[in-house]
Coordinates of C-alpha atoms in Angstrom, one line a residue:
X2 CA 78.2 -2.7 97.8
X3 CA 78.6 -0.3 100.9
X4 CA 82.2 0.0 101.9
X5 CA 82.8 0.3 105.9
X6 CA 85.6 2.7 107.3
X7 CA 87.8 -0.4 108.2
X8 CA 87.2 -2.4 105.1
X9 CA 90.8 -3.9 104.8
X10 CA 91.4 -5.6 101.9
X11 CA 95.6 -6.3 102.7
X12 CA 97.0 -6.7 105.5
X13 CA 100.6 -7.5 107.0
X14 CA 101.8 -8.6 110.5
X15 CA 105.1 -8.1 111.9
X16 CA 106.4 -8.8 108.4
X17 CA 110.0 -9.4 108.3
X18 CA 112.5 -10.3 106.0
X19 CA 116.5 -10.5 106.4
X20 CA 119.2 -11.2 104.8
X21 CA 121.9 -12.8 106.5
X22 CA 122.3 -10.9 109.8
X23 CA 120.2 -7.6 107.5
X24 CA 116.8 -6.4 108.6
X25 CA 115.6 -5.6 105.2
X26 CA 111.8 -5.2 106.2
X27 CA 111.4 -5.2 110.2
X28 CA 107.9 -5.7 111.6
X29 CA 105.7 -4.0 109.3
X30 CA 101.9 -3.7 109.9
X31 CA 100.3 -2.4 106.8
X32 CA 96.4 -1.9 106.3
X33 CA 95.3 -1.3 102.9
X34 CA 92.2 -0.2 102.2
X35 CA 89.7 -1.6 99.8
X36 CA 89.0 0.8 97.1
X37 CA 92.0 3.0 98.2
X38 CA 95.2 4.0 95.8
X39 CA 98.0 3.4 98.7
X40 CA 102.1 4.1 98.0
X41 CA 104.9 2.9 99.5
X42 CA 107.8 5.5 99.6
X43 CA 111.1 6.0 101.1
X44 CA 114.3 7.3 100.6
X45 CA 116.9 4.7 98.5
X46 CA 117.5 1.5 100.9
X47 CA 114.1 1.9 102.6
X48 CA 113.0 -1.2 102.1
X49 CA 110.4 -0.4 99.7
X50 CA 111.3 -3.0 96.6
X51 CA 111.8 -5.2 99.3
X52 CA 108.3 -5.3 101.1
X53 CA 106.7 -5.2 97.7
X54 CA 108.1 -8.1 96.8
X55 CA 106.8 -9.7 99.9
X56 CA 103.3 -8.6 98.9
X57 CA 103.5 -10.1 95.8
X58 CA 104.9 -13.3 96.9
X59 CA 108.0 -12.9 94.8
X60 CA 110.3 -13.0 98.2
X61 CA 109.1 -15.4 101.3
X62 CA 108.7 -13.6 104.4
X63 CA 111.7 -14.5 107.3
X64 CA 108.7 -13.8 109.7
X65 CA 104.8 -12.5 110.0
X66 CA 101.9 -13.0 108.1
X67 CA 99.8 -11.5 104.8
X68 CA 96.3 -11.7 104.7
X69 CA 94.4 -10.8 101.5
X70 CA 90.5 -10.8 102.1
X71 CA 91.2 -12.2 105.7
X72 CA 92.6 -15.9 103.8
X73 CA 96.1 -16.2 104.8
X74 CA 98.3 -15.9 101.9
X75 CA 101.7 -15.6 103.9
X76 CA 103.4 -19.1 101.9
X77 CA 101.0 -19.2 98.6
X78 CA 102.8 -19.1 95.4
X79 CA 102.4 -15.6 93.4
X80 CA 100.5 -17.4 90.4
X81 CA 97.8 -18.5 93.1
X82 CA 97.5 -15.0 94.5
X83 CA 97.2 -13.6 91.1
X84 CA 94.2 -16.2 90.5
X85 CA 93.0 -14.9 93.5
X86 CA 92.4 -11.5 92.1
X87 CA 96.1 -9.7 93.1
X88 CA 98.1 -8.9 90.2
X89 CA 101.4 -7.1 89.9
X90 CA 103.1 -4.6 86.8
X91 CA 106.6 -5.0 86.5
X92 CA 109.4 -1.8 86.6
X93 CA 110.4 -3.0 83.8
X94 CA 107.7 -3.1 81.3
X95 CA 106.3 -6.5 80.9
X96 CA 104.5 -7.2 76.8
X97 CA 105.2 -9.7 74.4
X98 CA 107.3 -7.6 72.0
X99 CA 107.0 -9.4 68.9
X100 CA 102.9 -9.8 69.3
X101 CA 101.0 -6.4 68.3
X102 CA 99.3 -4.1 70.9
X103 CA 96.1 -5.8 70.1
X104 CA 97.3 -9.3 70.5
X105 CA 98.9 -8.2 73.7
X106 CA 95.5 -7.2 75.1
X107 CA 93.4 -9.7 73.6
X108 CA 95.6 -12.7 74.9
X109 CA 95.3 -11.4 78.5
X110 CA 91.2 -11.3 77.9
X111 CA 91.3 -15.1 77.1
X112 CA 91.7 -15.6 80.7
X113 CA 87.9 -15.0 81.2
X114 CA 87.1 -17.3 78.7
X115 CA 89.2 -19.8 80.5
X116 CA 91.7 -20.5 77.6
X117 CA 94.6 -18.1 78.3
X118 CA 97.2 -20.9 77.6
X119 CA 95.4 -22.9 74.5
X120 CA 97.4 -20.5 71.5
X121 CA 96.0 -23.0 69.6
X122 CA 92.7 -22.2 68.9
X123 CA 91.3 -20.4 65.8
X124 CA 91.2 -16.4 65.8
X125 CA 87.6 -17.2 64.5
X126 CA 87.1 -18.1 68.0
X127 CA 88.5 -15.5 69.9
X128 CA 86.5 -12.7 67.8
X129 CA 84.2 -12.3 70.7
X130 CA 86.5 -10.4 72.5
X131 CA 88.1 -8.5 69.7
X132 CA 85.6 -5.4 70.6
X133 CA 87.0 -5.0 74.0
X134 CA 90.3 -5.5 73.2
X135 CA 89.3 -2.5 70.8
X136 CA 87.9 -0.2 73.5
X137 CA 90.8 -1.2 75.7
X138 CA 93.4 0.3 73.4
X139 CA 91.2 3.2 73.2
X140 CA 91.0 4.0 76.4
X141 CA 94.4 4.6 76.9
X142 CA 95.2 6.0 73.7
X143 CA 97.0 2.9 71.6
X144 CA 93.9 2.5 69.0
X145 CA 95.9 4.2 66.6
X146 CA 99.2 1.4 67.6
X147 CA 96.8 -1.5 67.9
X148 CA 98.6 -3.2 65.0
X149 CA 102.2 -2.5 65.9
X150 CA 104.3 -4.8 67.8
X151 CA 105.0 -4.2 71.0
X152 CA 108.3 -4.0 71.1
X153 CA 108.3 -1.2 68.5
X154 CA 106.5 1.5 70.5
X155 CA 107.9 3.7 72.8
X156 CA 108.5 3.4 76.2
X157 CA 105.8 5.3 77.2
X158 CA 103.3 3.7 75.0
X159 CA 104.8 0.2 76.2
X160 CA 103.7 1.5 79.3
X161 CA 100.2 2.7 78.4
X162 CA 100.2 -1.2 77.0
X163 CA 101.2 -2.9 80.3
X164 CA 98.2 -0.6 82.1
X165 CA 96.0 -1.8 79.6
X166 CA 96.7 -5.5 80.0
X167 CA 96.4 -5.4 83.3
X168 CA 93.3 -4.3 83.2
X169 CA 92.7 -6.9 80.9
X170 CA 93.2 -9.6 83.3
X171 CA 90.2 -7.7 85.0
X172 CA 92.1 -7.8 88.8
X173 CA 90.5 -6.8 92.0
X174 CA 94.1 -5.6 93.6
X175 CA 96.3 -4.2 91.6
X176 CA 99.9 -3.8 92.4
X177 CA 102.1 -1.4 90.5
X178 CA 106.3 -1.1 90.7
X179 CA 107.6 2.0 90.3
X180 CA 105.2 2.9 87.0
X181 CA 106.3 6.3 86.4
X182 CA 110.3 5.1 86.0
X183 CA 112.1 6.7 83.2
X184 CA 109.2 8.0 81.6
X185 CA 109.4 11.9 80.3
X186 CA 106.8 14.7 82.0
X187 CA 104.4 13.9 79.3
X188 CA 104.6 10.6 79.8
X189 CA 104.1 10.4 83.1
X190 CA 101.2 12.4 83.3
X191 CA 99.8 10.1 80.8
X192 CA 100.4 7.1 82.5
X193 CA 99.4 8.5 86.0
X194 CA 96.0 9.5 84.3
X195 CA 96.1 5.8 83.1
X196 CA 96.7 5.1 86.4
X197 CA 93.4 6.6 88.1
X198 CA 91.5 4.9 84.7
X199 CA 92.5 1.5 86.1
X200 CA 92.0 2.3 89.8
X201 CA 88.4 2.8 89.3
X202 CA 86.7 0.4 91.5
X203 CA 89.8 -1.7 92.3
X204 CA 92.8 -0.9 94.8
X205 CA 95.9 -0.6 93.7
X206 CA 99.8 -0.5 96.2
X207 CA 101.8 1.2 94.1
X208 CA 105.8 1.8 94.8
X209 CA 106.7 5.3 93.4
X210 CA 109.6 7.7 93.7
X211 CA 107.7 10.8 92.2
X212 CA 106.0 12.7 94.6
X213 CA 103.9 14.5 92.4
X214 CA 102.3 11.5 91.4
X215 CA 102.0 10.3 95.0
X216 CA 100.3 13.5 95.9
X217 CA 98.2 13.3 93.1
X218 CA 96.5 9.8 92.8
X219 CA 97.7 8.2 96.2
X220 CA 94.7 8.3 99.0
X221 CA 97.0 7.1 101.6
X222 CA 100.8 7.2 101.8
X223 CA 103.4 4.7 104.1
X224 CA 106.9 5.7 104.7
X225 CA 109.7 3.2 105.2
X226 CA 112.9 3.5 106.3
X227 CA 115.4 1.2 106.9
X228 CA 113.0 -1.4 106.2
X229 CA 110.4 0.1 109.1
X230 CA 107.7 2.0 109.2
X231 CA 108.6 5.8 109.5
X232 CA 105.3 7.3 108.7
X233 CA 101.7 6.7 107.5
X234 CA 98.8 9.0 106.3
X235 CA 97.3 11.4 103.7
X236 CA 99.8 12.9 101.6
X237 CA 99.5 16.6 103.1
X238 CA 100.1 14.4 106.1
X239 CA 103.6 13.2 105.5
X240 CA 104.8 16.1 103.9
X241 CA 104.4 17.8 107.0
X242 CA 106.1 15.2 108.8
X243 CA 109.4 16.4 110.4
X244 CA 110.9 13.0 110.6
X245 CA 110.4 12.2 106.7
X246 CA 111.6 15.0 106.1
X247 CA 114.7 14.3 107.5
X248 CA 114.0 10.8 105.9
X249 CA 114.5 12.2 102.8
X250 CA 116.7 15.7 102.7
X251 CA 118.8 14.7 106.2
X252 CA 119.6 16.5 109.1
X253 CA 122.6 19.1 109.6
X254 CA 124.6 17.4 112.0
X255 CA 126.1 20.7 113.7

């Protein structure tokens, strides 16, 4: 399929949210991309965890409307959105610790067959998706885990799992919360390679605090601040930007 310029596969109007008398998100118009990696940054109290959980249906909107593929999808529950094709990764990573790797990955396939919620049925007939389950695990480096629970590997790995599940579930959007948190250098470089594996012909919105990894995987970057809008562009962009820069280190008030 050809991709136009303006292909939008996301998009917000005026979206608000408050708390009490507290603009938490204030008239945000975002416009993401299909086929596009695109973060959402911002120094602490921006607003970021706040409008991704707008996007992901977790929190209702006070005001304005998300579109996903041009259906309005402003007041539908997140499980619809996620049969929809829009599926979000937790901060905190989200696997069944006491199933193995390769149950872990092999449950979340079931939901092509139909039968993601019918544990009953025989392993005999799930062994049609035992290969890819395999190759999954593989592709992200957990072949050698694929029999250890969950909840045993490391937090890394646990990570590498959740990428891998998600992938799994075979989404067209895929939105990620804060992936890189309190992972080690190695491990983030792992996951953020993991990252890229998974964005391959999908989009993925991704909240992230490391810059690095923004610079390195993000096609298109929006600053918040104070729950608005501060900036949007190319990384190279941004960085240049005087006002996120002040954003983010402040200003000498001299």
């Amino acid at each position: 399929m050809t991709l136009l310029a303006n292909d939008i596969i996301l998009e917000t109007h005026d979206l608000c949210r408050r708390f009490g008398g507290f603009h938490a998100v204030k008239n945000v118009n975002l416009q993401v991309k299909r086929h596009s990696v695109h973060a959402l940054i911002g120094p602490n109290g921006a607003g970021k965890t706040t409008c991704f959980n707008l996007l992901t249906k977790f929190l209702e909107p006070s005001a304005g409307v998300i579109t996903y593929n041009g259906a309005d999808i402003t007041r539908m529950p997140p499980a619809a959105i996620a049969r929809k094709g829009l599926v979000r990764s937790f901060q905190i990573s989200a696997v069944f610790g006491q199933l193995s790797a390769f149950d872990n990955v092999r449950l979340a396939l079931q939901r092509k067959l139909g039968v993601a919620m019918k544990f009953w049925l025989s392993f005999r007939a799930l062994r049609g998706i035992d290969e890819e389950a395999a190759q999954l695990l593989d592709s992200v480096g957990l072949l050698p885990f694929m029999h250890v629970r969950a909840g045993e590997l490391s937090y890394g790995r646990k990570r590498a799992l959740e990428v891998a599940t998600t992938i799994a579930l075979d989404p067209e959007m895929m939105l990620l919360d804060e992936p890189t948190s309190g992972l080690g250098t190695e491990d983030i470089e792992r996951v953020a390679d993991l990252i890229k594996l998974a964005a391959k012909g999908r989009t993925v919105v991704m909240v992230e605090h490391n810059l690095g990894v923004v610079a390195g995987l993000c096609d298109r970057v929006t600053v918040l601040q104070r729950g608005e809008i501060l900036a949007e562009g190319s990384y190279d962009d941004i960085a240049k930007d005087q006002r996120v820069i002040e954003a983010y280190v402040g200003v000498d008030d001299e």
